mmCIF file of C-alpha atoms in Angstrom:
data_model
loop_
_atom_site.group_PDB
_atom_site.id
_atom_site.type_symbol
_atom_site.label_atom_id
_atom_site.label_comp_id
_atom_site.label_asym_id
_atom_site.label_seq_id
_atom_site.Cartn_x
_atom_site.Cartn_y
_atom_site.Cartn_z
ATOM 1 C CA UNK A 251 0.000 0.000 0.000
ATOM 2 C CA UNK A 252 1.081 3.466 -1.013
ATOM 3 C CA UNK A 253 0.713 6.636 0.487
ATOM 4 C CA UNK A 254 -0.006 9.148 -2.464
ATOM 5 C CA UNK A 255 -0.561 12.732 -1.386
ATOM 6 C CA UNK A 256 -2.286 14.798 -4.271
ATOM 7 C CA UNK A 257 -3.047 18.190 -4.652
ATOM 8 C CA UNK A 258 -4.015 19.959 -7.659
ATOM 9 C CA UNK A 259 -6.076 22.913 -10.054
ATOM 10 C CA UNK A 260 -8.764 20.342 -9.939
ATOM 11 C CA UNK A 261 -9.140 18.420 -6.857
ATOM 12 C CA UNK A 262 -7.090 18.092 -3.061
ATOM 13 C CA UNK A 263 -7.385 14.802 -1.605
ATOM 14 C CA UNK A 264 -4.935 11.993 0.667
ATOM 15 C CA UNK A 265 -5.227 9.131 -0.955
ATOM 16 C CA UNK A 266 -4.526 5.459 0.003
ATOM 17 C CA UNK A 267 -3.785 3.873 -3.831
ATOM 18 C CA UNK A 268 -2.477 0.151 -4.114
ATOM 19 C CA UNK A 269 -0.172 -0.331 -7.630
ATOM 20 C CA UNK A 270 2.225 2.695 -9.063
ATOM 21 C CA UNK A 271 1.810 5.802 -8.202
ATOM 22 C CA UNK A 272 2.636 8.423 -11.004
ATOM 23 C CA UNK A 273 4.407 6.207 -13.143
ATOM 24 C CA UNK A 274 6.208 9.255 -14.600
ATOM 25 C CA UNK A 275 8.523 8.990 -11.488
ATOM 26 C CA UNK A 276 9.334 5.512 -11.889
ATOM 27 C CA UNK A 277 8.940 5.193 -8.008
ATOM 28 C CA UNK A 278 6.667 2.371 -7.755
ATOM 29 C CA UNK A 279 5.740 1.623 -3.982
ATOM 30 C CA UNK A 280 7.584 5.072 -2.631
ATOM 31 C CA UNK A 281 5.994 7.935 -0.514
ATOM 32 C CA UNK A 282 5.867 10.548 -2.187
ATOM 33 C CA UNK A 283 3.825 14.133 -2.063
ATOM 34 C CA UNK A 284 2.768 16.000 -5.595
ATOM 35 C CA UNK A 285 1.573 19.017 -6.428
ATOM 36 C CA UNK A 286 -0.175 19.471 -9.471
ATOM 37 C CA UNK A 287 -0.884 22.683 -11.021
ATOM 38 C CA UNK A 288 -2.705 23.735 -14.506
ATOM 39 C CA UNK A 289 1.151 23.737 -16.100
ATOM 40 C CA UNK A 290 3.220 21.139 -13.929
ATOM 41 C CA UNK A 291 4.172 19.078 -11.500
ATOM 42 C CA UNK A 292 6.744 18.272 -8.709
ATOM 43 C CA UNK A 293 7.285 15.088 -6.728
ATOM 44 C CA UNK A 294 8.921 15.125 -3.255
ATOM 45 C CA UNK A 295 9.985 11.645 -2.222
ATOM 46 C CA UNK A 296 9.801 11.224 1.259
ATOM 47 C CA UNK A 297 12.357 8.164 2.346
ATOM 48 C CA UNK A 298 15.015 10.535 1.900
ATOM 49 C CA UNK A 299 13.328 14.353 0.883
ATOM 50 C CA UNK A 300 14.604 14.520 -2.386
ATOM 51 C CA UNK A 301 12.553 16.281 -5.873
ATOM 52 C CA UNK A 302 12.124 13.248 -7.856
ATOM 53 C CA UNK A 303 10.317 14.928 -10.725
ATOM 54 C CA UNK A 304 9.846 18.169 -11.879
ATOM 55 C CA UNK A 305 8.152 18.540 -15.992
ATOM 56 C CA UNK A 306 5.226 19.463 -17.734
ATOM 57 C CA UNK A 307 2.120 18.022 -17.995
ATOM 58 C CA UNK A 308 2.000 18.604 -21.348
ATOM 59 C CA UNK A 309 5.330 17.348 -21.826
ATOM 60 C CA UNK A 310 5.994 14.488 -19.376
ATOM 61 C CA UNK A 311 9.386 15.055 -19.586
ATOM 62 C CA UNK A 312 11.440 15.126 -16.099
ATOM 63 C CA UNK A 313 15.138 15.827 -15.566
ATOM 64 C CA UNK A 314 15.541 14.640 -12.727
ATOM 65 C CA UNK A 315 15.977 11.061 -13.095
ATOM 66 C CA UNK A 316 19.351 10.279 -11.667
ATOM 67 C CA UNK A 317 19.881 7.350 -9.564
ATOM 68 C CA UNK A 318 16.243 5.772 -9.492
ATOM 69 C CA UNK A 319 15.878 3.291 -7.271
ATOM 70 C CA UNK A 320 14.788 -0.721 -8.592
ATOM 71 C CA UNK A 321 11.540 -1.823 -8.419
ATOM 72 C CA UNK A 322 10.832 -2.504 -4.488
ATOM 73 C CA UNK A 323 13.461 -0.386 -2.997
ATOM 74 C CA UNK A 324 12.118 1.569 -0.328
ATOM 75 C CA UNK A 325 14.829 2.742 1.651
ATOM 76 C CA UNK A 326 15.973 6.395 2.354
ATOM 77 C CA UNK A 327 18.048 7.453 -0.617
ATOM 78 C CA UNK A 328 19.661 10.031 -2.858
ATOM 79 C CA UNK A 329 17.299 10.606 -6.124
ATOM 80 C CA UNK A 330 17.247 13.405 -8.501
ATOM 81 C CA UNK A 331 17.428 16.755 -6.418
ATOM 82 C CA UNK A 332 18.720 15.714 -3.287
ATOM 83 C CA UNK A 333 19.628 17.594 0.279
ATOM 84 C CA UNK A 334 23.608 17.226 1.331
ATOM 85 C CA UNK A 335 23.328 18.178 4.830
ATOM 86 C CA UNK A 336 24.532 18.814 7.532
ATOM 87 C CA UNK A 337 27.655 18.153 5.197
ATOM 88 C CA UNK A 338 28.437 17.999 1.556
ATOM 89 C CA UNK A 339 31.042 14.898 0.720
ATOM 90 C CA UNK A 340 32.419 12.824 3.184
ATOM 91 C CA UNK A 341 33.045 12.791 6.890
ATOM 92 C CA UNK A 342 35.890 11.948 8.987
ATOM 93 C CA UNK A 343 37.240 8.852 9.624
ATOM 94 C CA UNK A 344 35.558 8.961 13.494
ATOM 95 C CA UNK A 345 32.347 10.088 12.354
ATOM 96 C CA UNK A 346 32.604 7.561 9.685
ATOM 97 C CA UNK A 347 33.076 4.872 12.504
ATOM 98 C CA UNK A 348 30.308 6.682 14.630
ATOM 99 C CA UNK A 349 27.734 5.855 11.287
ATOM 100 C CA UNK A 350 27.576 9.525 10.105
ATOM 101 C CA UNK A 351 26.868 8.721 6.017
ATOM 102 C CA UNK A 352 28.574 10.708 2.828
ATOM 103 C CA UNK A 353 26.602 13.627 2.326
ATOM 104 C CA UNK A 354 25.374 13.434 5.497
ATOM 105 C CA UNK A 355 21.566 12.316 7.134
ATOM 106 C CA UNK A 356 19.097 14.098 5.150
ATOM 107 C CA UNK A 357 18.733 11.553 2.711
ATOM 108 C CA UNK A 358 19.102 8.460 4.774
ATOM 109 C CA UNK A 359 16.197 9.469 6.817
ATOM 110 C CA UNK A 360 12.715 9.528 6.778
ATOM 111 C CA UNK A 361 10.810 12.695 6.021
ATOM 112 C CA UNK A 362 7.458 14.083 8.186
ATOM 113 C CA UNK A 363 4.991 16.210 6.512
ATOM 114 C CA UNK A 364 3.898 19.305 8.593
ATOM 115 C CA UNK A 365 1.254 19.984 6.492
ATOM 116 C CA UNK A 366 -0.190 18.655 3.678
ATOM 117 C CA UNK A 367 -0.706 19.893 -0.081
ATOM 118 C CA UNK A 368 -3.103 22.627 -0.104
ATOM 119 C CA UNK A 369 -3.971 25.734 -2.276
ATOM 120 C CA UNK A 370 -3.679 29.155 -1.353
ATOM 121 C CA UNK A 371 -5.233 31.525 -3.777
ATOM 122 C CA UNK A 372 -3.043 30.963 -7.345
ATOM 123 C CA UNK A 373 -0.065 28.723 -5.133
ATOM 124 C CA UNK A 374 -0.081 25.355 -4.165
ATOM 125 C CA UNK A 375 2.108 24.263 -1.109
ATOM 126 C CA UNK A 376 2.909 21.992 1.151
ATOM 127 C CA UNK A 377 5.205 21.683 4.324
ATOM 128 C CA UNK A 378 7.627 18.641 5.541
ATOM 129 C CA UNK A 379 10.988 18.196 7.730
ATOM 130 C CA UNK A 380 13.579 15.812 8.732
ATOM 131 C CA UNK A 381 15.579 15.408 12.011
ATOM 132 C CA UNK A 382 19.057 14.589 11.576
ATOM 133 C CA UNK A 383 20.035 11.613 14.893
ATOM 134 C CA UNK A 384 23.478 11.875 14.561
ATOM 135 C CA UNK A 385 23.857 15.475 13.278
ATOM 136 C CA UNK A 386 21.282 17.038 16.279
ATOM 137 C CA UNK A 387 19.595 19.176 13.331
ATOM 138 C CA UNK A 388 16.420 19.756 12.078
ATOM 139 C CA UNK A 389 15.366 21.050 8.613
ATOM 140 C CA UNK A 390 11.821 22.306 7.850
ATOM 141 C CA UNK A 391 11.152 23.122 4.113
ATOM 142 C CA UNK A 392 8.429 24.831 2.200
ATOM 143 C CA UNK A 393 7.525 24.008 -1.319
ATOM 144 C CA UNK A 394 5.267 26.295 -3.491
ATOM 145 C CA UNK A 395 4.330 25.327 -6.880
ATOM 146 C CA UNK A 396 2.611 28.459 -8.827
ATOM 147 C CA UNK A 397 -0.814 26.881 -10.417
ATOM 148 C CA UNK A 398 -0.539 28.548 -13.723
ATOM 149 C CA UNK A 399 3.373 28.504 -14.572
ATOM 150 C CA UNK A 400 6.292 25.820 -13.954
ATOM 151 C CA UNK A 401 7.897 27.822 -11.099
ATOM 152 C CA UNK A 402 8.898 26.202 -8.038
ATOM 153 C CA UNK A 403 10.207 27.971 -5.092
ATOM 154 C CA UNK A 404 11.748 26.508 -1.692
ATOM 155 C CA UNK A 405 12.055 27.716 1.632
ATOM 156 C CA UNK A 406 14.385 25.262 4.416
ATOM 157 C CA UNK A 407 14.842 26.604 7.874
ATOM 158 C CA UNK A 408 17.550 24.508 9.264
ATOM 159 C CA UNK A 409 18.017 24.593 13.370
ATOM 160 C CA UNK A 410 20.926 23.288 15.488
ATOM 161 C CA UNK A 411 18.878 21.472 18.237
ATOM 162 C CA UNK A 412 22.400 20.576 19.907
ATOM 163 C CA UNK A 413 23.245 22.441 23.624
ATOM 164 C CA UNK A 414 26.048 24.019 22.107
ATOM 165 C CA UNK A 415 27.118 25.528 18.959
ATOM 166 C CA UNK A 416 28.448 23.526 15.621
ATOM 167 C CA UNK A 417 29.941 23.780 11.904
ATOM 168 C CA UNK A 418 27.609 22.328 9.102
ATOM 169 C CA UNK A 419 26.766 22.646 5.191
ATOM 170 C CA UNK A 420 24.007 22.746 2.909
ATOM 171 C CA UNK A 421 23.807 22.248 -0.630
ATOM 172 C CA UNK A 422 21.529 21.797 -3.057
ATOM 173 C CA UNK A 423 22.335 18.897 -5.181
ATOM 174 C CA UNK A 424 20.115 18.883 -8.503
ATOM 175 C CA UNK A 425 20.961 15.695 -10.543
ATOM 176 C CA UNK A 426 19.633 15.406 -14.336
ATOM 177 C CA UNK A 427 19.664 12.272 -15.425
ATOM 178 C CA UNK A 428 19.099 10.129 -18.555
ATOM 179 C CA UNK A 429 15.485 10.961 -20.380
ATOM 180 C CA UNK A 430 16.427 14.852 -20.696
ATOM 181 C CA UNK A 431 20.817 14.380 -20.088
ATOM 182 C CA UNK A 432 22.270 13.092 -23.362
ATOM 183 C CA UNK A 433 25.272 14.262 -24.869
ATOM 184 C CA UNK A 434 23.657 17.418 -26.726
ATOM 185 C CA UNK A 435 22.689 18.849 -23.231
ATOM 186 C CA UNK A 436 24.261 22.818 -22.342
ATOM 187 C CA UNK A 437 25.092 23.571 -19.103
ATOM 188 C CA UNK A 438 25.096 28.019 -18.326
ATOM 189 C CA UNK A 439 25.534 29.783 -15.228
ATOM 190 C CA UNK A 440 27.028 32.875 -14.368
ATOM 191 C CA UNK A 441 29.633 31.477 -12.239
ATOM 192 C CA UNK A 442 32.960 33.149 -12.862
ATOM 193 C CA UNK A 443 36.489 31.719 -10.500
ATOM 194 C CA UNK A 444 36.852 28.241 -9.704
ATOM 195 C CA UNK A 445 39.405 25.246 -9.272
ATOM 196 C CA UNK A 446 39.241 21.338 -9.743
ATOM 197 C CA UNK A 447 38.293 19.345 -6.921
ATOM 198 C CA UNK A 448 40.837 16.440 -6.088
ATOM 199 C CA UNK A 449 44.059 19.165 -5.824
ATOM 200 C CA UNK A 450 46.593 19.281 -3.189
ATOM 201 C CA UNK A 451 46.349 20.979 0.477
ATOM 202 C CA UNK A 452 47.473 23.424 1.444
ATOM 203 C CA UNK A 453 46.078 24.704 -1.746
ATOM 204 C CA UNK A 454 43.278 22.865 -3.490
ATOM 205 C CA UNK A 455 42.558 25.789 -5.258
ATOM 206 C CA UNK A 456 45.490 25.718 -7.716
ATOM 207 C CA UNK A 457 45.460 26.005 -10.401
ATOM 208 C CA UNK A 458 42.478 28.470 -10.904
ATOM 209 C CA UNK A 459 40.221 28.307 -13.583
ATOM 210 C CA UNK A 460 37.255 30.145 -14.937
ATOM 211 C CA UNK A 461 33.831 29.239 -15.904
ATOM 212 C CA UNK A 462 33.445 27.114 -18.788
ATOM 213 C CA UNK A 463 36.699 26.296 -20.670
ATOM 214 C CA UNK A 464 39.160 23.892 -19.069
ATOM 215 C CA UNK A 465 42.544 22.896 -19.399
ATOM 216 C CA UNK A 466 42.571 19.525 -17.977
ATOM 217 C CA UNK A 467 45.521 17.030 -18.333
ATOM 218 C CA UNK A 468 46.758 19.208 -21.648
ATOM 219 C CA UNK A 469 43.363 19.309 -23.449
ATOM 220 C CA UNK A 470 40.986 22.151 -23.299
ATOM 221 C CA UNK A 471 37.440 21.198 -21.944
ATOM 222 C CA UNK A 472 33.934 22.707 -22.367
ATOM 223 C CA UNK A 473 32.091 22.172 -19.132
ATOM 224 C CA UNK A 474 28.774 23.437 -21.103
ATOM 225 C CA UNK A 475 29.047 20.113 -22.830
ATOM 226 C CA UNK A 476 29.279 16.190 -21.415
ATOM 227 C CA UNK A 477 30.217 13.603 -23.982
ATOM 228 C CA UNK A 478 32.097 10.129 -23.161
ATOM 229 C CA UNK A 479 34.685 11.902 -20.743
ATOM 230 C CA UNK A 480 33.585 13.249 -17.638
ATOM 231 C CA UNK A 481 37.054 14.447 -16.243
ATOM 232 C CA UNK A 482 37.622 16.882 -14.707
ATOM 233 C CA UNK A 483 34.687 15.190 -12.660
ATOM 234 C CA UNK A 484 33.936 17.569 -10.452
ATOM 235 C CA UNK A 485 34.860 21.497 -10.149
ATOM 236 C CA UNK A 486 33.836 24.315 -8.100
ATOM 237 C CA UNK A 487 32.934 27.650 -8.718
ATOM 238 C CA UNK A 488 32.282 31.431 -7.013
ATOM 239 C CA UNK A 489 30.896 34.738 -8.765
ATOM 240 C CA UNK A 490 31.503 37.795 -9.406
ATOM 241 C CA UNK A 491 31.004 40.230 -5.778
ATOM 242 C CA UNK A 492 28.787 42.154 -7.944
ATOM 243 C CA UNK A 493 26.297 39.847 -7.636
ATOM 244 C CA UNK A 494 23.169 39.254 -6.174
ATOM 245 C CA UNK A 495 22.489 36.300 -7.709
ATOM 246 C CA UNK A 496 23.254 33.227 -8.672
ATOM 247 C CA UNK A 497 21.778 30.652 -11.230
ATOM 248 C CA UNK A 498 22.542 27.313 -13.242
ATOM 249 C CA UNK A 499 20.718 25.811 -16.515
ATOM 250 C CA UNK A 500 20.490 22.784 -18.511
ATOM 251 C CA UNK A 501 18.982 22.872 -21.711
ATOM 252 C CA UNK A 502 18.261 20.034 -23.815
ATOM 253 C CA UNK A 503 18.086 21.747 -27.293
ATOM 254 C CA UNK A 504 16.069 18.937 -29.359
ATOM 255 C CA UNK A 505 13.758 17.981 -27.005
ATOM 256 C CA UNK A 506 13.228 21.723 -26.146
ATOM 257 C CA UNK A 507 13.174 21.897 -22.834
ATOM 258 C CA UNK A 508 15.421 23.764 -20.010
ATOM 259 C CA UNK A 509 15.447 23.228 -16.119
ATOM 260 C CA UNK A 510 16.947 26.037 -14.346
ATOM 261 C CA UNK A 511 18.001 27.134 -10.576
ATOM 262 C CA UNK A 512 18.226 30.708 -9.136
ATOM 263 C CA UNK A 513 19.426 32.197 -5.390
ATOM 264 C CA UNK A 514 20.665 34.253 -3.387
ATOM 265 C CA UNK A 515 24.549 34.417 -3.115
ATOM 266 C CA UNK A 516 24.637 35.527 0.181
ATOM 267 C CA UNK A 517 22.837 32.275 0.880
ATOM 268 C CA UNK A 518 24.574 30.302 -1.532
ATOM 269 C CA UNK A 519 27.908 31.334 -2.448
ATOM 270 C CA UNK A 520 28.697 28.211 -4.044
ATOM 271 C CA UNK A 521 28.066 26.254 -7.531
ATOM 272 C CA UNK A 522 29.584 23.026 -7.686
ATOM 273 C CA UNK A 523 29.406 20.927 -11.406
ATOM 274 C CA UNK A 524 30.055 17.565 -10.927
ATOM 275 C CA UNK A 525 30.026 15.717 -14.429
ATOM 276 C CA UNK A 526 29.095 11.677 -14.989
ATOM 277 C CA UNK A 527 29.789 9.073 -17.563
ATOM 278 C CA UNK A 528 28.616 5.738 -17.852
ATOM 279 C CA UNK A 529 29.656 2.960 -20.919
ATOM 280 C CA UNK A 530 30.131 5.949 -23.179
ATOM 281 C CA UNK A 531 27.274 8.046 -22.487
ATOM 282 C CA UNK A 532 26.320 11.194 -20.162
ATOM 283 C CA UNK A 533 24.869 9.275 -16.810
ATOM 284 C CA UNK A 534 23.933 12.130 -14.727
ATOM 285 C CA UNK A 535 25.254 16.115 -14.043
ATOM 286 C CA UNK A 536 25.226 17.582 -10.820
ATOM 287 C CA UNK A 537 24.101 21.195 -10.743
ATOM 288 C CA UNK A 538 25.103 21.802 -7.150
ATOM 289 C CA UNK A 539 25.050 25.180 -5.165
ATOM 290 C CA UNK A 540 25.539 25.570 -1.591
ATOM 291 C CA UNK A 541 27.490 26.747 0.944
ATOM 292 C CA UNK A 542 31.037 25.050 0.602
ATOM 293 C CA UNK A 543 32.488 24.951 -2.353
ATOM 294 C CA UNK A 544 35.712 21.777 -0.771
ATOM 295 C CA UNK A 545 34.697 18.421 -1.100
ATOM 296 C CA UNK A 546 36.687 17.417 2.310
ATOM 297 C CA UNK A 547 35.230 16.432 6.153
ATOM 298 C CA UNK A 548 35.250 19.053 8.646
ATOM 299 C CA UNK A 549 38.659 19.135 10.081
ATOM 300 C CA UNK A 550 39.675 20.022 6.751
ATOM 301 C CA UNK A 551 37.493 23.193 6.030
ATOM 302 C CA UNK A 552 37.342 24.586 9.439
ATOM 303 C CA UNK A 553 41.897 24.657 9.077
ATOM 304 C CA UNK A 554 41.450 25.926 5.374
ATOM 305 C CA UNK A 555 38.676 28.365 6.859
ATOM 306 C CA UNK A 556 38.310 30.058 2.880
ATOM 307 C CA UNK A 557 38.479 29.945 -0.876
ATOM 308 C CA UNK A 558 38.724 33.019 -2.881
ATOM 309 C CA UNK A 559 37.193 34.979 0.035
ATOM 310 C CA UNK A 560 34.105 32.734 0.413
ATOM 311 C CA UNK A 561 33.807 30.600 3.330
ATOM 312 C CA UNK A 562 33.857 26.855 3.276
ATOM 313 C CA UNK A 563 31.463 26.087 6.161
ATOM 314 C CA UNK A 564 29.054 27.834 7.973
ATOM 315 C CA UNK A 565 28.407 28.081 12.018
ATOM 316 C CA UNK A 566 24.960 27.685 14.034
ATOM 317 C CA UNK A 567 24.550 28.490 18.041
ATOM 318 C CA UNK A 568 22.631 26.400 20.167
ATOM 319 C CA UNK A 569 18.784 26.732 19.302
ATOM 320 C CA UNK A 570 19.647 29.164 16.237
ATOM 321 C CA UNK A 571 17.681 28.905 12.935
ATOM 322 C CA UNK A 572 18.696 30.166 9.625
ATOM 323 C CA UNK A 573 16.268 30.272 6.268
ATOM 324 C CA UNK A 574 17.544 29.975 3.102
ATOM 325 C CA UNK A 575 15.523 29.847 -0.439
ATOM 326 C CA UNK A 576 15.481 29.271 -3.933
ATOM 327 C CA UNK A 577 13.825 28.760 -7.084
ATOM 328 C CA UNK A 578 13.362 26.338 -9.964
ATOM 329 C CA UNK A 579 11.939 26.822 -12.990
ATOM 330 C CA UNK A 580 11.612 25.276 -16.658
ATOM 331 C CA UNK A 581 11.310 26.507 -19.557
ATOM 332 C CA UNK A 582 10.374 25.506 -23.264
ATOM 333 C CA UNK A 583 12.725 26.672 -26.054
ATOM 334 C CA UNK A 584 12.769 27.462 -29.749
ATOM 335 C CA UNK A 585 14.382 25.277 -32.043
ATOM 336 C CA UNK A 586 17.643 26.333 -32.699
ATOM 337 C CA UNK A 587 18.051 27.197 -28.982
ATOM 338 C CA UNK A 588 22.037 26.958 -28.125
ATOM 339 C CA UNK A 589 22.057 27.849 -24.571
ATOM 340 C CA UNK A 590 21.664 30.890 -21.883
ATOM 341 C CA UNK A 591 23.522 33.816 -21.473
ATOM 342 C CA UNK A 592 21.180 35.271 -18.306
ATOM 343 C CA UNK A 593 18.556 34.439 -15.452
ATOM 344 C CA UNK A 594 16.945 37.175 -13.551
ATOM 345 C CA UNK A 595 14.430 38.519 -11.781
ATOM 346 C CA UNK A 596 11.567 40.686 -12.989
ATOM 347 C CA UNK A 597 9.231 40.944 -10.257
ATOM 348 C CA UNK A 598 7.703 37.630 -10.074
ATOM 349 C CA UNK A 599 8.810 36.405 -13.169
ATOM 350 C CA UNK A 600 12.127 34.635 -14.542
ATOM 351 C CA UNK A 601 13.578 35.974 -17.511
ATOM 352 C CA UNK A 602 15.640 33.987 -19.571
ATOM 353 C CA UNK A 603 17.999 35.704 -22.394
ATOM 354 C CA UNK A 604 19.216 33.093 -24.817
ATOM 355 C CA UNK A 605 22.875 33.095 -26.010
ATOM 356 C CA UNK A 606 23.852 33.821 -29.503
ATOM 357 C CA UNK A 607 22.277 35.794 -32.031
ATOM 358 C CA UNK A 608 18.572 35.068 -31.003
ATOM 359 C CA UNK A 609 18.156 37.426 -27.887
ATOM 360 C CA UNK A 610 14.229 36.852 -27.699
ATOM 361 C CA UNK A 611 13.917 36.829 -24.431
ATOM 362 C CA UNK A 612 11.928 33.662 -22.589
ATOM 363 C CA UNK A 613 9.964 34.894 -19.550
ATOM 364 C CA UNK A 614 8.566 32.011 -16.984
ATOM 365 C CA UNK A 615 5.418 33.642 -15.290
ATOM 366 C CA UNK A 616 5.864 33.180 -11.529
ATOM 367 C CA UNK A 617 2.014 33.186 -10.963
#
C-alpha cells in the first residue's frame, strides 16, 4: 500500500492507492507528495526528501531522473534533487566509525509532513521536515508550486537542536539524469572563478580556472558540454562580488526543454558541477550550489577556513535557525536554442535571455 498525497487545479485529496503511483517517477511503492498545477508538476519523495520529478504536464518530460531506485526499494536514498546536509562529501574517519553517512543524514532518513498539499489563492504548497540523529539538526522546508506557470520555489529553515554551537553545510544537489541528459545537453551559469576538486592541500585551489573552458591534463574542456569523458569530474565555482544572484541551466536543445536554478549568493555562495559518464554516455550532471564549495570532512574546512574569500562552512549556536531559499523553474525553447547567457528577476517572473544571435527573451510567469 502506497501513500499518495495529491493536490491539484482540480481536486485536493490523501489518498490510500495500491499499484504505481505516477508512473512518470518511476517510483513504484515510494511515498511521495505531488503538487499538481494547470502547467506542472513536482514530486517530493519522502524516504530521503529529495525532488524526484519536476516537468510538464504537457510534456511528461522530467530531468531529474538520476539514480532511481529498482523496483521494491524503499529505503531512504539520494534521487534526482537531493539535500547534502549537515555536510556535503564525506566525513571523517571517526564520524565515519560513529555511522555519520557521505553527504550526510538528510537523505538516509525519513521525512514528516507538517502539512499537507493545499492551495492558497493561485499557489499550491505543502510543508515537511527531517531530524538529523546523529547530526542534532532539524530542517523544515516549504515548497510552493505556482498553479498557472512551472515555477517552483523553496524555503528550508535549518536549526541546530544541539546544547552548544556547531559547523555544518548545505547544498543543493540537482541531478539530471538520462530521459532529458544526453550528450547534446548545455550547461550556463554565471559562475565566474573556480578550481578542480581532487588538488593538493594546502592549496586545493590551484590552479584556478574560470567558468566554462578547461585545461585539464593538456586538453581544453567545455564544461557546457558532457560527452564520453567526464574528467575533470567535479569542479567548483564562485561569482563575481557584484552579484546578487546566482543561477545554473540545462537545456536540452532537441527535445526543447530547459530546467533552471536561481538564489541568493549571500545564501549560496557556491556552484559546484560535478560531471558523470557511464559505458560511453552522459549518466547524470550535478548542478550543485551551496554553501562550501571543498569536497573534504570538517577538520579540513574549518583549518582551510576560505576559498577566494568565500567561506567553506558555515556556524549555528545552540537553538539558532537560519532560512535559506530558492527557485526552480523550466522553460520551453525554440528550435535552434544553443544555450543561456542570463537568469533574472523581474518581479515575479524569470527571464531567460538566450545566447547567440537570437536574444528573444523567454519569460517564466511566476504566478
Amino acid at each position: 500500500m502506497l501513500k499518495k498525497i495529491v493536490v491539484s487545479g482540480l481536486f485536493c485529496s490523501a489518498l490510500l492507492i495500491s499499484g504505481p503511483a505516477w508512473p512518470e517517477t518511476g517510483l513504484e511503492g515510494r511515498r511521495q507528495v505531488v503538487l499538481e498545477g494547470k502547467t506542472a508538476l513536482v514530486s517530493v519523495d519522502m524516504a530521503g526528501g529529495s525532488i524526484v520529478d519536476f516537468h510538464f504536464l504537457d510534456q511528461m518530460l522530467n530531468p531529474l531522473t538520476w539514480n532511481f531506485p529498482e523496483k521494491g526499494d524503499t529505503k531512504p536514498r539520494t534521487i534526482g534533487h537531493f539535500l547534502c546536509f549537515d555536510r556535503w562529501g564525506q566525513p571523517s574517519d571517526q564520524e565515519l566509525k560513529n555511522g555519520m553517512p557521505f553527504h550526510g543524514e538528510a537523505t538516509a532518513v525519513n521525512w514528516d509532513m507538517i502539512s499537507p498539499p493545499a492551495r492558497k489563492g493561485s499557489v499550491i504548497s505543502a510543508d515537511m521536515r527531517c531530524v538529523l540523529p546523529i547530526g542534532g539538526m532539524e530542517l523544515r522546508r516549504t515548497i510552493e508550486l505556482s498553479d498557472n506557470s512551472s515555477v517552483l520555489r523553496v524555503r528550508e529553515s535549518v536549526t541546530n537542536l544541539n546544547k552548544l554551537g556547531r559547523v555544518y553545510n548545505i547544498v543543493q544537489h540537482p541531478s539530471i539524469g538520462p530521459g532529458f541528459l544526453d550528450e547534446t545537453v548545455l550547461v550556463d551559469t554565471n559562475a565566474g572563478k573556480g578550481f578542480k576538486q581532487g588538488g593538493a592541500m594546502p592549496d586545493p585551489e590551484e590552479p584556478v580556472i574560470y567558468w566554462p573552458l578547461v585545461v585539464h591534463q593538456g586538453a581544453l574542456r567545455d564544461l557546457r558540454t558532457l560527452t564520453n569523458n567526464h574528467d575533470p569530474a567535479v569542479t567548483s565555482f564562485i561569482f563575481a562580488d557584484s552579484l546578487e544572484f546566482g543561477w545554473v541551466t540545462a537545456v536540452n536543445p532537441g527535445k526543447g526543454l530547459l530546467i533552471g536554478y536561481l538564489w541568493k549568493l549571500a545564501e549560496y555562495p557556491w556552484l559546484n558541477i560535478w560531471r558523470n559518464v557511464q559505458n560511453g554516455k552522459p549518466a547524470a550532471r550535478g548542478l550543485e550550489f551551496g554553501t562550501t564549495g571543498l569536497h573534504q570532512p570538517f577538520p579540513t574546512l574549518t583549518a582551510k577556513k576560505t576559498i577566494f574569500g568565500r567561506p567553506l562552512f558555515e556556524y549555528l549556536d545552540a537553538g539558532q535557525t537560519v532560512t535559506k531559499s530558492y527557485v526552480a523553474f523550466l522553460a520551453k525553447t525554440p528550435a535552434g536554442f544553443t544555450g543561456v547567457r542570463d537568469v533574472r528577476l523581474r518581479g515575479e517572473d524569470i527571464v531567460i535571455t538566450p545566447a547567440g544571435t537570437n536574444t528573444r527573451e523567454i519569460v517564466v510567469r511566476g504566478k
